[in-house]
Short mmCIF file of C-alpha atoms (C1' of nucleotides) in Angstrom, two decimals:
data_model
loop_
_atom_site.label_atom_id
_atom_site.label_comp_id
_atom_site.label_asym_id
_atom_site.label_seq_id
_atom_site.Cartn_x
_atom_site.Cartn_y
_atom_site.Cartn_z
CA MET A 273 72.11 -315.02 74.42
CA GLY A 274 74.55 -312.22 74.94
CA THR A 275 75.88 -312.15 71.42
CA THR A 276 74.36 -309.66 69.10
CA GLN A 277 76.01 -310.33 65.79
CA LEU A 278 76.71 -313.47 63.83
CA GLU A 279 80.25 -313.86 62.63
CA PRO A 280 80.36 -314.40 58.90
CA VAL A 281 80.67 -318.11 58.20
CA GLN A 282 80.38 -320.33 55.20
CA GLU A 283 77.23 -321.96 56.41
CA PRO A 284 73.63 -320.88 55.88
CA LYS A 285 72.70 -318.14 58.30
CA TYR A 286 69.62 -319.94 59.56
CA TRP A 287 71.66 -323.03 60.33
CA HIS A 288 74.28 -321.13 62.22
CA LEU A 289 71.54 -319.26 64.01
CA ARG A 290 69.95 -322.56 64.97
CA THR A 291 73.21 -323.63 66.57
CA VAL A 292 73.66 -320.35 68.42
CA LEU A 293 70.10 -320.43 69.71
CA SER A 294 70.40 -324.08 70.63
CA GLU A 295 73.41 -323.36 72.79
CA ALA A 296 71.67 -320.40 74.34
CA LEU A 297 68.72 -322.62 75.20
CA ASP A 298 71.05 -325.06 76.94
CA SER A 299 72.84 -322.49 78.99
CA GLU A 300 70.60 -319.52 79.52
CA PHE A 301 67.01 -320.69 79.49
CA SER A 302 64.93 -323.09 81.48
CA VAL A 303 61.89 -325.11 80.49
CA GLY A 304 58.76 -323.06 80.01
CA GLU A 305 60.59 -319.78 79.75
CA ILE A 306 59.36 -317.34 77.09
CA LEU A 307 61.79 -316.19 74.41
CA PRO A 308 61.83 -312.64 73.06
CA ASN A 309 59.45 -312.23 70.17
CA GLU A 310 60.51 -312.97 66.61
CA ARG A 311 60.87 -309.36 65.50
CA ASP A 312 63.15 -308.55 68.40
CA LEU A 313 65.19 -311.70 67.99
CA ALA A 314 65.63 -311.07 64.28
CA ALA A 315 66.79 -307.52 64.93
CA ARG A 316 69.11 -308.68 67.67
CA PHE A 317 70.87 -311.09 65.32
CA GLY A 318 70.73 -308.76 62.36
CA VAL A 319 68.72 -311.05 60.09
CA ALA A 320 65.34 -310.89 58.41
CA ARG A 321 62.44 -312.29 60.32
CA ALA A 322 61.99 -315.06 57.76
CA THR A 323 65.54 -316.23 58.36
CA LEU A 324 65.09 -316.25 62.08
CA ARG A 325 61.87 -318.21 61.63
CA GLN A 326 63.73 -320.86 59.65
CA ALA A 327 66.00 -321.40 62.63
CA LEU A 328 63.08 -321.51 65.05
CA GLU A 329 61.29 -324.03 62.85
CA GLN A 330 64.29 -326.34 63.06
CA LEU A 331 64.38 -326.09 66.82
CA GLU A 332 60.67 -326.69 67.07
CA LEU A 333 61.02 -329.77 64.85
CA GLU A 334 63.68 -331.02 67.22
CA GLY A 335 61.37 -330.58 70.16
CA ARG A 336 63.38 -327.79 71.72
CA LEU A 337 60.83 -325.02 71.30
CA GLN A 338 57.10 -324.64 71.33
CA ARG A 339 55.43 -321.81 69.46
CA ARG A 340 51.85 -320.69 69.87
CA ARG A 341 50.20 -318.00 67.82
CA GLY A 342 49.11 -315.04 69.87
CA VAL A 343 51.17 -316.21 72.81
CA GLY A 344 54.85 -316.58 72.06
CA THR A 345 57.74 -319.00 71.85
CA THR A 346 58.62 -321.05 74.89
CA VAL A 347 61.31 -323.54 75.78
CA ALA A 348 59.85 -327.02 75.44
CA PRO A 349 60.23 -329.74 78.07
CA PRO A 350 62.09 -332.91 77.06
CA ARG A 351 60.04 -335.18 74.86
CA VAL A 352 57.81 -337.65 76.64
CA GLY A 353 58.46 -341.30 75.96
CA VAL A 354 55.26 -343.04 74.87
CA ALA A 355 55.20 -346.81 74.67
CA VAL A 356 53.92 -348.06 71.33
CA GLY A 357 55.19 -351.60 71.39
CA THR A 358 55.69 -353.77 74.40
CA ARG A 359 57.19 -357.22 74.47
CA GLU A 360 53.82 -358.87 75.05
CA GLN A 361 51.31 -358.57 72.25
CA VAL A 362 47.92 -357.29 73.30
CA TRP A 363 44.75 -356.07 71.66
CA PRO A 364 44.19 -352.34 71.61
CA GLY A 365 42.26 -351.12 74.63
CA MET A 366 43.05 -354.12 76.76
CA ALA A 367 45.36 -353.64 79.75
CA ASP A 368 46.22 -350.13 78.74
CA ASP A 369 44.10 -347.10 79.39
CA SER A 370 46.33 -344.39 78.02
CA TRP A 371 43.92 -344.50 75.08
CA GLN A 372 40.46 -343.04 75.37
CA PRO A 373 37.73 -344.28 73.01
CA LEU A 374 35.80 -341.40 71.45
CA ASP A 375 33.30 -342.86 69.02
CA SER A 376 32.78 -345.43 66.32
CA THR A 377 31.18 -345.51 62.90
CA LEU A 378 30.34 -348.33 60.53
CA VAL A 379 31.28 -347.46 56.97
CA THR A 380 32.86 -348.89 53.86
CA PRO A 381 36.48 -347.84 54.29
CA PRO A 382 38.87 -346.22 51.83
CA ALA A 383 40.31 -348.72 49.39
CA ALA A 384 43.74 -348.58 51.01
CA VAL A 385 42.30 -349.65 54.36
CA ALA A 386 40.29 -352.49 52.83
CA ASP A 387 43.38 -353.70 51.01
CA ALA A 388 45.50 -353.66 54.16
CA LEU A 389 42.78 -355.52 56.02
CA GLY A 390 42.46 -358.01 53.21
CA THR A 391 38.70 -357.57 53.04
CA ASP A 392 36.48 -356.76 50.09
CA ARG A 393 36.51 -353.12 49.15
CA ASP A 394 32.83 -352.75 49.92
CA ALA A 395 32.88 -354.74 53.15
CA PRO A 396 31.68 -352.65 56.11
CA VAL A 397 34.28 -351.73 58.71
CA HIS A 398 33.94 -350.27 62.18
CA THR A 399 36.18 -347.25 62.56
CA VAL A 400 36.91 -346.48 66.18
CA ARG A 401 38.40 -343.09 67.02
CA ARG A 402 40.62 -342.97 70.03
CA SER A 403 42.70 -340.29 71.63
CA ARG A 404 45.82 -340.67 73.69
CA VAL A 405 46.73 -338.30 76.47
CA SER A 406 50.01 -338.08 78.30
CA HIS A 407 50.88 -335.65 81.07
CA GLY A 408 47.62 -333.86 80.42
CA GLN A 409 48.43 -333.16 76.79
CA PRO A 410 46.96 -334.93 73.76
CA VAL A 411 49.80 -336.81 72.09
CA ALA A 412 48.12 -339.03 69.55
CA ALA A 413 44.96 -339.58 67.53
CA GLU A 414 44.08 -343.01 66.25
CA LEU A 415 41.73 -344.56 63.76
CA LEU A 416 41.23 -348.23 64.47
CA HIS A 417 39.64 -350.15 61.62
CA VAL A 418 37.85 -353.34 62.58
CA PRO A 419 36.08 -355.33 59.86
CA GLN A 420 32.51 -356.11 60.81
CA ALA A 421 33.38 -359.74 60.23
CA SER A 422 35.88 -359.58 63.13
CA VAL A 423 33.19 -358.62 65.63
CA PRO A 424 30.04 -360.50 64.59
CA GLY A 425 28.55 -360.52 68.07
CA LEU A 426 28.43 -356.76 68.39
CA GLY A 427 25.18 -355.66 69.96
CA ASP A 428 23.34 -352.40 69.59
CA ALA A 429 25.33 -350.12 71.82
CA PRO A 430 24.34 -346.45 71.80
CA ALA A 431 26.48 -344.27 69.54
CA GLY A 432 29.57 -342.51 70.77
CA ALA A 433 32.16 -343.72 73.26
CA ALA A 434 29.95 -346.55 74.47
CA ARG A 435 29.78 -348.01 71.02
CA ALA A 436 33.55 -347.64 70.58
CA ARG A 437 34.11 -349.56 73.80
CA ALA A 438 31.71 -352.27 72.65
CA VAL A 439 33.71 -352.80 69.46
CA LEU A 440 36.92 -353.13 71.46
CA ARG A 441 35.27 -355.54 73.89
CA GLU A 442 34.15 -357.78 71.07
CA LEU A 443 37.62 -357.65 69.53
CA HIS A 444 39.12 -358.94 72.76
CA ARG A 445 37.20 -362.21 72.34
CA LEU A 446 39.49 -363.16 69.47
CA GLU A 447 42.90 -364.66 69.96
CA LEU A 448 45.74 -362.38 68.91
CA ALA A 449 48.45 -364.26 67.04
CA HIS A 450 50.77 -361.53 65.90
CA GLN A 451 51.14 -357.82 65.50
CA GLU A 452 53.37 -355.72 63.29
CA SER A 453 53.97 -352.01 63.18
CA SER A 454 55.64 -349.41 61.06
CA VAL A 455 56.62 -345.82 61.78
CA GLU A 456 56.96 -343.01 59.29
CA LEU A 457 56.89 -339.25 59.11
CA GLY A 458 53.73 -337.50 57.98
CA SER A 459 51.95 -334.23 58.37
CA ALA A 460 48.79 -333.63 60.31
CA ARG A 461 45.62 -333.10 58.33
CA ALA A 462 43.04 -330.58 59.40
CA GLU A 463 41.11 -332.92 61.67
CA GLU A 464 44.11 -334.53 63.30
CA ALA A 465 45.73 -331.15 63.76
CA ARG A 466 42.70 -330.00 65.71
CA GLU A 467 42.74 -333.08 67.91
CA LEU A 468 46.44 -332.68 68.60
CA ASP A 469 46.19 -328.96 69.20
CA ARG A 470 48.49 -328.12 66.30
CA LEU A 471 48.21 -326.38 62.95
CA PRO A 472 47.56 -328.34 59.77
CA GLY A 473 50.80 -329.65 58.33
CA ALA A 474 52.44 -330.14 61.71
CA PRO A 475 54.90 -333.04 61.64
CA VAL A 476 53.56 -336.29 63.04
CA LEU A 477 54.85 -339.81 63.47
CA VAL A 478 52.41 -342.20 61.87
CA VAL A 479 52.35 -345.62 63.50
CA THR A 480 50.51 -348.26 61.51
CA THR A 481 49.82 -351.49 63.33
CA ARG A 482 48.28 -354.64 61.98
CA TYR A 483 46.66 -357.07 64.43
CA LEU A 484 46.62 -360.62 63.16
CA THR A 485 44.77 -363.73 64.24
CA GLU A 486 45.39 -367.18 62.83
CA THR A 487 42.84 -366.50 60.14
CA GLY A 488 43.95 -363.05 58.97
CA THR A 489 44.00 -359.37 59.82
CA ALA A 490 41.51 -358.66 62.56
CA ALA A 491 42.17 -354.95 62.94
CA LEU A 492 44.29 -352.15 61.60
CA SER A 493 45.36 -349.13 63.63
CA VAL A 494 46.66 -345.88 62.20
CA ALA A 495 47.89 -343.66 65.00
CA THR A 496 49.39 -340.22 64.49
CA TYR A 497 51.66 -338.91 67.24
CA ARG A 498 52.85 -335.35 67.70
CA ALA A 499 56.42 -335.51 66.44
CA ASP A 500 57.48 -332.42 68.34
CA THR A 501 56.59 -333.72 71.78
CA CYS A 502 56.80 -337.51 71.51
CA ARG A 503 59.50 -340.12 71.58
CA LEU A 504 58.08 -343.52 70.68
CA THR A 505 59.47 -346.41 72.68
CA PHE A 506 59.54 -350.09 71.79
CA GLY A 507 60.26 -352.78 74.29
CA ASP A 508 60.02 -350.56 77.37
CA ALA A 509 62.89 -348.27 76.50
CA GLY A 510 61.52 -345.78 78.93
CA ASP A 511 64.44 -343.51 79.52
CA VAL A 512 67.04 -343.86 76.82
CA ARG A 513 68.02 -340.32 75.95
CA VAL A 514 71.23 -339.68 74.17
CA HIS A 515 71.12 -336.91 71.72
CA ASP A 516 71.13 -333.26 72.37
CA GLY A 517 67.69 -332.72 70.93
CA VAL A 518 69.18 -333.56 67.58
CA ALA A 519 70.27 -336.52 65.62
CA SER A 520 73.29 -337.00 67.66
CA GLY A 521 76.66 -338.36 68.02
CA VAL A 522 80.09 -337.87 69.39
CA GLY A 523 80.13 -334.12 69.26
CA MET B 135 47.69 -330.19 36.70
CA GLY B 136 45.30 -328.57 34.30
CA THR B 137 44.01 -325.93 36.68
CA THR B 138 45.72 -322.62 36.56
CA GLN B 139 44.10 -320.64 39.33
CA LEU B 140 43.32 -321.43 42.93
CA GLU B 141 39.81 -320.68 44.01
CA PRO B 142 39.71 -318.41 47.01
CA VAL B 143 39.28 -320.51 50.14
CA GLN B 144 39.53 -319.95 53.84
CA GLU B 145 42.59 -322.09 54.18
CA PRO B 146 46.24 -321.10 53.84
CA LYS B 147 47.24 -320.92 50.20
CA TYR B 148 50.22 -323.20 50.66
CA TRP B 149 48.05 -325.82 52.29
CA HIS B 150 45.47 -325.74 49.57
CA LEU B 151 48.25 -325.82 47.03
CA ARG B 152 49.68 -328.88 48.72
CA THR B 153 46.35 -330.64 48.30
CA VAL B 154 46.01 -329.64 44.67
CA LEU B 155 49.53 -330.74 43.88
CA SER B 156 49.08 -333.96 45.83
CA GLU B 157 46.06 -334.86 43.74
CA ALA B 158 47.89 -333.95 40.58
CA LEU B 159 50.74 -336.24 41.61
CA ASP B 160 48.29 -339.10 42.08
CA SER B 161 46.56 -338.68 38.77
CA GLU B 162 48.90 -337.06 36.31
CA PHE B 163 52.45 -338.00 37.24
CA SER B 164 54.38 -341.18 37.58
CA VAL B 165 57.36 -342.02 39.77
CA GLY B 166 60.55 -340.36 38.70
CA GLU B 167 58.87 -337.81 36.50
CA ILE B 168 60.24 -334.26 36.67
CA LEU B 169 57.91 -331.46 37.68
CA PRO B 170 58.04 -328.01 36.09
CA ASN B 171 60.50 -325.75 37.89
CA GLU B 172 59.47 -323.70 40.89
CA ARG B 173 59.27 -320.37 39.09
CA ASP B 174 56.99 -321.78 36.44
CA LEU B 175 54.81 -323.60 38.95
CA ALA B 176 54.46 -320.50 41.09
CA ALA B 177 53.44 -318.45 38.09
CA ARG B 178 51.02 -321.12 36.96
CA PHE B 179 49.21 -321.06 40.29
CA GLY B 180 49.49 -317.32 40.71
CA VAL B 181 51.46 -317.38 43.97
CA ALA B 182 54.86 -316.21 45.08
CA ARG B 183 57.68 -318.67 44.80
CA ALA B 184 58.06 -318.81 48.57
CA THR B 185 54.46 -319.90 48.93
CA LEU B 186 54.85 -322.60 46.34
CA ARG B 187 57.99 -323.78 48.08
CA GLN B 188 56.06 -324.13 51.34
CA ALA B 189 53.71 -326.54 49.60
CA LEU B 190 56.58 -328.47 48.03
CA GLU B 191 58.30 -328.74 51.40
CA GLN B 192 55.23 -330.38 52.85
CA LEU B 193 55.07 -332.88 50.03
CA GLU B 194 58.76 -333.63 50.35
CA LEU B 195 58.32 -334.18 54.09
CA GLU B 196 55.58 -336.65 53.29
CA GLY B 197 57.86 -338.51 50.92
CA ARG B 198 55.91 -337.60 47.80
CA LEU B 199 58.58 -335.46 46.16
CA GLN B 200 62.33 -335.39 45.93
CA ARG B 201 64.13 -332.13 45.26
CA ARG B 202 67.74 -331.79 44.24
CA ARG B 203 69.55 -328.52 43.80
CA GLY B 204 70.74 -327.96 40.29
CA VAL B 205 68.57 -330.79 39.01
CA GLY B 206 64.89 -330.36 39.73
CA THR B 207 61.91 -331.77 41.54
CA THR B 208 60.89 -335.34 40.85
CA VAL B 209 58.09 -337.61 41.96
CA ALA B 210 59.40 -339.86 44.71
CA PRO B 211 58.87 -343.62 44.79
CA PRO B 212 56.90 -345.03 47.73
CA ARG B 213 58.90 -345.15 50.92
CA VAL B 214 61.01 -348.23 51.45
CA GLY B 215 60.24 -350.30 54.51
CA VAL B 216 63.37 -350.86 56.55
CA ALA B 217 63.29 -353.38 59.37
CA VAL B 218 64.59 -351.95 62.62
CA GLY B 219 63.16 -354.42 65.08
CA THR B 220 62.49 -358.05 64.49
CA ARG B 221 60.84 -360.45 66.90
CA GLU B 222 64.14 -362.18 67.64
CA GLN B 223 66.71 -360.09 69.42
CA VAL B 224 70.14 -360.07 67.84
CA TRP B 225 73.37 -358.18 68.18
CA PRO B 226 74.10 -355.53 65.59
CA GLY B 227 76.01 -356.89 62.63
CA MET B 228 75.06 -360.46 63.23
CA ALA B 229 72.71 -362.17 60.76
CA ASP B 230 72.01 -358.96 58.96
CA ASP B 231 74.28 -357.36 56.42
CA SER B 232 72.18 -354.40 55.41
CA TRP B 233 74.64 -352.49 57.61
CA GLN B 234 78.14 -351.80 56.43
CA PRO B 235 80.86 -351.10 59.01
CA LEU B 236 82.93 -348.06 58.12
CA ASP B 237 85.40 -347.45 60.90
CA SER B 238 85.87 -347.38 64.62
CA THR B 239 87.52 -345.10 67.12
CA LEU B 240 88.30 -345.45 70.80
CA VAL B 241 87.45 -342.28 72.70
CA THR B 242 85.88 -341.01 75.87
CA PRO B 243 82.28 -340.44 74.77
CA PRO B 244 80.00 -337.44 75.33
CA ALA B 245 78.51 -337.43 78.80
CA ALA B 246 75.06 -338.35 77.50
CA VAL B 247 76.40 -341.53 75.92
CA ALA B 248 78.33 -342.53 79.03
CA ASP B 249 75.23 -341.97 81.13
CA ALA B 250 73.05 -344.08 78.84
CA LEU B 251 75.66 -346.83 78.89
CA GLY B 252 75.93 -346.62 82.64
CA THR B 253 79.70 -346.34 82.51
CA ASP B 254 81.99 -343.78 84.07
CA ARG B 255 82.12 -340.54 82.15
CA ASP B 256 85.78 -340.97 81.39
CA ALA B 257 85.62 -344.66 80.52
CA PRO B 258 86.85 -345.32 76.97
CA VAL B 259 84.24 -346.40 74.44
CA HIS B 260 84.58 -347.83 70.95
CA THR B 261 82.46 -345.88 68.52
CA VAL B 262 81.69 -347.85 65.40
CA ARG B 263 80.34 -346.00 62.40
CA ARG B 264 78.07 -347.98 60.14
CA SER B 265 76.08 -347.13 57.07
CA ARG B 266 72.91 -348.74 55.85
CA VAL B 267 72.05 -349.00 52.19
CA SER B 268 68.76 -350.04 50.69
CA HIS B 269 67.94 -350.25 47.00
CA GLY B 270 71.28 -348.65 46.22
CA GLN B 271 70.55 -345.56 48.31
CA PRO B 272 71.99 -344.69 51.72
CA VAL B 273 69.11 -344.73 54.19
CA ALA B 274 70.75 -344.54 57.57
CA ALA B 275 73.94 -343.65 59.43
CA GLU B 276 74.69 -345.18 62.78
CA LEU B 277 77.02 -344.61 65.68
CA LEU B 278 77.36 -347.72 67.78
CA HIS B 279 78.90 -347.12 71.17
CA VAL B 280 80.56 -350.13 72.80
CA PRO B 281 82.31 -349.68 76.15
CA GLN B 282 85.80 -351.06 76.09
CA ALA B 283 84.79 -353.17 79.05
CA SER B 284 82.25 -354.99 76.84
CA VAL B 285 84.92 -356.20 74.44
CA PRO B 286 88.01 -356.92 76.56
CA GLY B 287 89.41 -359.47 74.15
CA LEU B 288 89.70 -357.04 71.27
CA GLY B 289 92.96 -357.52 69.42
CA ASP B 290 94.93 -355.03 67.40
CA ALA B 291 93.01 -354.91 64.18
CA PRO B 292 94.15 -352.36 61.61
CA ALA B 293 92.15 -349.14 61.64
CA GLY B 294 89.10 -348.62 59.48
CA ALA B 295 86.43 -351.12 58.52
CA ALA B 296 88.52 -354.08 59.71
CA ARG B 297 88.68 -352.67 63.19
CA ALA B 298 84.93 -351.95 63.17
CA ARG B 299 84.25 -355.56 62.25
CA ALA B 300 86.55 -356.75 65.01
CA VAL B 301 84.60 -354.78 67.61
CA LEU B 302 81.34 -356.30 66.39
CA ARG B 303 82.83 -359.78 66.39
CA GLU B 304 83.91 -359.41 69.99
CA LEU B 305 80.49 -358.09 70.92
CA HIS B 306 78.87 -361.22 69.52
CA ARG B 307 80.65 -363.32 72.14
CA LEU B 308 78.39 -361.86 74.81
CA GLU B 309 74.91 -363.13 75.48
CA LEU B 310 72.19 -360.65 74.59
CA ALA B 311 69.45 -360.53 77.19
CA HIS B 312 67.26 -357.72 76.04
CA GLN B 313 67.04 -354.80 73.68
CA GLU B 314 64.93 -351.66 73.73
CA SER B 315 64.49 -348.94 71.17
CA SER B 316 62.97 -345.55 70.79
CA VAL B 317 62.14 -343.47 67.74
CA GLU B 318 61.93 -339.72 67.48
CA LEU B 319 62.16 -336.95 64.94
CA GLY B 320 65.39 -335.04 64.55
CA SER B 321 67.29 -333.10 61.97
CA ALA B 322 70.45 -334.19 60.25
CA ARG B 323 73.66 -332.54 61.33
CA ALA B 324 76.31 -331.63 58.81
CA GLU B 325 78.13 -334.94 58.89
CA GLU B 326 75.04 -337.13 58.85
CA ALA B 327 73.53 -335.01 56.11
CA ARG B 328 76.59 -335.68 53.96
CA GLU B 329 76.38 -339.41 54.59
CA LEU B 330 72.68 -339.48 53.77
CA ASP B 331 73.06 -337.31 50.69
CA ARG B 332 70.84 -334.56 52.12
CA LEU B 333 71.27 -330.98 53.24
CA PRO B 334 71.89 -330.12 56.89
CA GLY B 335 68.64 -329.91 58.78
CA ALA B 336 66.92 -332.57 56.72
CA PRO B 337 64.35 -334.46 58.78
CA VAL B 338 65.53 -337.80 60.12
CA LEU B 339 64.11 -340.52 62.30
CA VAL B 340 66.47 -341.17 65.17
CA VAL B 341 66.38 -344.74 66.43
CA THR B 342 68.14 -345.26 69.74
CA THR B 343 68.67 -348.87 70.75
CA ARG B 344 70.10 -350.17 73.96
CA TYR B 345 71.56 -353.69 73.98
CA LEU B 346 71.50 -355.31 77.38
CA THR B 347 73.19 -358.35 78.85
CA GLU B 348 72.46 -359.77 82.26
CA THR B 349 75.08 -357.49 83.72
CA GLY B 350 74.13 -354.19 82.11
CA THR B 351 74.20 -352.18 78.92
CA ALA B 352 76.68 -353.72 76.50
CA ALA B 353 76.16 -351.34 73.61
CA LEU B 354 74.19 -348.32 72.53
CA SER B 355 73.21 -347.59 68.96
CA VAL B 356 72.07 -344.23 67.64
CA ALA B 357 70.88 -344.60 64.06
CA THR B 358 69.53 -341.75 61.95
CA TYR B 359 67.27 -342.70 59.06
CA ARG B 360 66.20 -340.45 56.20
CA ALA B 361 62.65 -339.54 57.13
CA ASP B 362 61.67 -338.68 53.58
CA THR B 363 62.46 -342.07 52.09
CA CYS B 364 62.12 -344.52 54.97
CA ARG B 365 59.31 -346.32 56.73
CA LEU B 366 60.61 -348.12 59.80
CA THR B 367 59.08 -351.50 60.41
CA PHE B 368 58.88 -353.43 63.65
CA GLY B 369 57.99 -357.10 63.74
CA ASP B 370 58.27 -357.70 60.00
CA ALA B 371 55.50 -355.36 58.96
CA GLY B 372 56.92 -355.39 55.48
CA ASP B 373 54.08 -354.06 53.43
CA VAL B 374 51.49 -352.31 55.50
CA ARG B 375 50.65 -349.17 53.60
CA VAL B 376 47.50 -347.34 54.38
CA HIS B 377 47.75 -343.65 54.16
CA ASP B 378 47.87 -341.53 51.12
CA GLY B 379 51.35 -340.27 51.75
CA VAL B 380 49.96 -338.47 54.73
CA ALA B 381 48.74 -339.19 58.18
CA SER B 382 45.66 -340.81 56.98
CA GLY B 383 42.27 -341.97 57.68
CA VAL B 384 38.80 -342.40 56.39
CA GLY B 385 38.83 -339.61 53.87
"C1'" DC C 148 43.03 -303.48 72.49
"C1'" DA C 149 48.13 -304.38 71.69
"C1'" DG C 150 51.22 -308.10 70.92
"C1'" DT C 151 52.22 -312.59 69.26
"C1'" DG C 152 53.22 -315.99 65.68
"C1'" DG C 153 51.44 -317.41 60.76
"C1'" DT C 154 51.02 -316.28 55.89
"C1'" DC C 155 52.34 -314.05 51.70
"C1'" DT C 156 54.74 -311.11 48.37
"C1'" DA C 157 58.35 -309.70 44.88
"C1'" DG C 158 62.30 -309.36 44.43
"C1'" DA C 159 67.77 -310.67 44.75
"C1'" DC C 160 71.69 -313.53 44.89
"C1'" DC C 161 74.07 -318.01 45.70
"C1'" DA C 162 75.47 -323.08 45.14
"C1'" DC C 163 75.13 -326.68 42.43
"C1'" DC C 164 74.47 -329.69 38.21
"C1'" DC C 165 74.85 -330.73 33.56
"C1'" DC C 166 75.67 -329.67 28.90
"C1'" DG D 176 76.55 -321.01 30.55
"C1'" DG D 177 72.02 -321.64 31.55
"C1'" DG D 178 68.92 -323.79 34.52
"C1'" DT D 179 67.78 -325.71 38.93
"C1'" DG D 180 66.66 -325.50 43.85
"C1'" DG D 181 68.48 -323.03 48.32
"C1'" DT D 182 69.00 -318.79 50.96
"C1'" DC D 183 67.85 -314.18 52.25
"C1'" DT D 184 65.62 -309.67 52.45
"C1'" DA D 185 62.11 -306.02 53.83
"C1'" DG D 186 58.10 -305.35 53.89
"C1'" DA D 187 52.69 -306.20 54.47
"C1'" DC D 188 48.67 -308.17 56.32
"C1'" DC D 189 46.07 -311.86 58.87
"C1'" DA D 190 44.53 -314.87 62.94
"C1'" DC D 191 44.80 -315.63 67.32
"C1'" DT D 192 45.57 -314.69 72.42
"C1'" DG D 193 45.01 -312.46 76.61
"C1'" DA D 194 44.63 -308.35 79.41
#
DNA sequence: CAGTGGTCTAGACCACCCC
DNA sequence: GGGTGGTCTAGACCACTGA
């Protein structure tokens, strides 16, 4: 990061700055290293702090940087690939323990959930909260909605994680016919942000999955993944990595 | 949007403002409607324009608003679901004409592409540019990398779209064994931004797909989708919509 | 406590669109 | 030209971290 001044260009300053910093990250910094603080960096490049922050925000969005209040800005490790769809269709919580059940409640769900499940709007639904951890860091928070009708044999498990596991166990008795997912960009609400160790509004990838039996929708999962640290993989695409931290191409 | 003042709360102003505006959008605006301009809105809520803009940025990220310089801010339609992975595996450009071939060049690719393809770093690769349109709007730009070795029978098609189609046609002669994809957040570079009718840095969903034959990687696709307008669907999840424009849950 | 990133302000000017 | 959103500034204060 030897350069001290930005040459005048016909390109927004923050965008040019992003490029300059990005190249500096490639060549002069290693993962985990702490960058100079924002006030120093801004002065060094001769821009206002707000402008510098715009560039840093871009780089954070791209998973290149990690910023923590009171601590500083560090160089982020490459995004972790998290499998969200494998070739074989399985119930949530079956052969896969990257998810950890937290608790479960029985409530009448929001209208949108009832509609997606195809149940009556006042039909009770078990909502199981699960958390996904990868490399020691929380990467996703999930709400799994299971209509009470899908798990009629559910006993009286004690509240908390035990009850969540009981719901999943009952679900596994059904035969899964099909599952379909969608991915979109969202922003973390207060509660999710806390679970994911981010601030409210942090960008997340929202994965909505519908689990279908022959007779209808047996469960609906809404999982929010940290967009800064995660790369979602489908069909075991473990290690495809092409772009330079950015939507990429032939440079 | 009757309210004029924000009650003091222990929550960032822009975040509270986002919530207020979000509710106003639900109840008092319809798709396509134009909001008051930023200066007026800021004054109406008694905040600086920068703070208001922070709230609008959130809502735009969530696909609730669309902002265009020189025009104004409008209420966005619900995100369109675009299929990126169907149960059946097919070559790009086969039974699916939502993609439009633009042109094709034969070059030695960036090292990252060569590595992902498993070819020598100096091996020539056809790079096919394609564009995807949905509901009359461009939603994605793709670079499809096909090693020359994958399409040995390629004739001398004229440059441009014809040549791009020829590459795809040759590719279809191979037998597809497997395909794997990953999705991550990125930001649009200058060229992609132009193709997608956005500004540089706009958030995009980057879908990287590897097409495999029995003998190795036959092609590599890097597609960037507009994150504000698209919901990517896997396994024909056409119309699952649960959250309120946000990473959602049981309110 | 000092130092960090996060929020917020009140202004200015620019790039773009449409009339 | 007049109006829009996009960029940029120079400052202030707040919330959080860790020594």
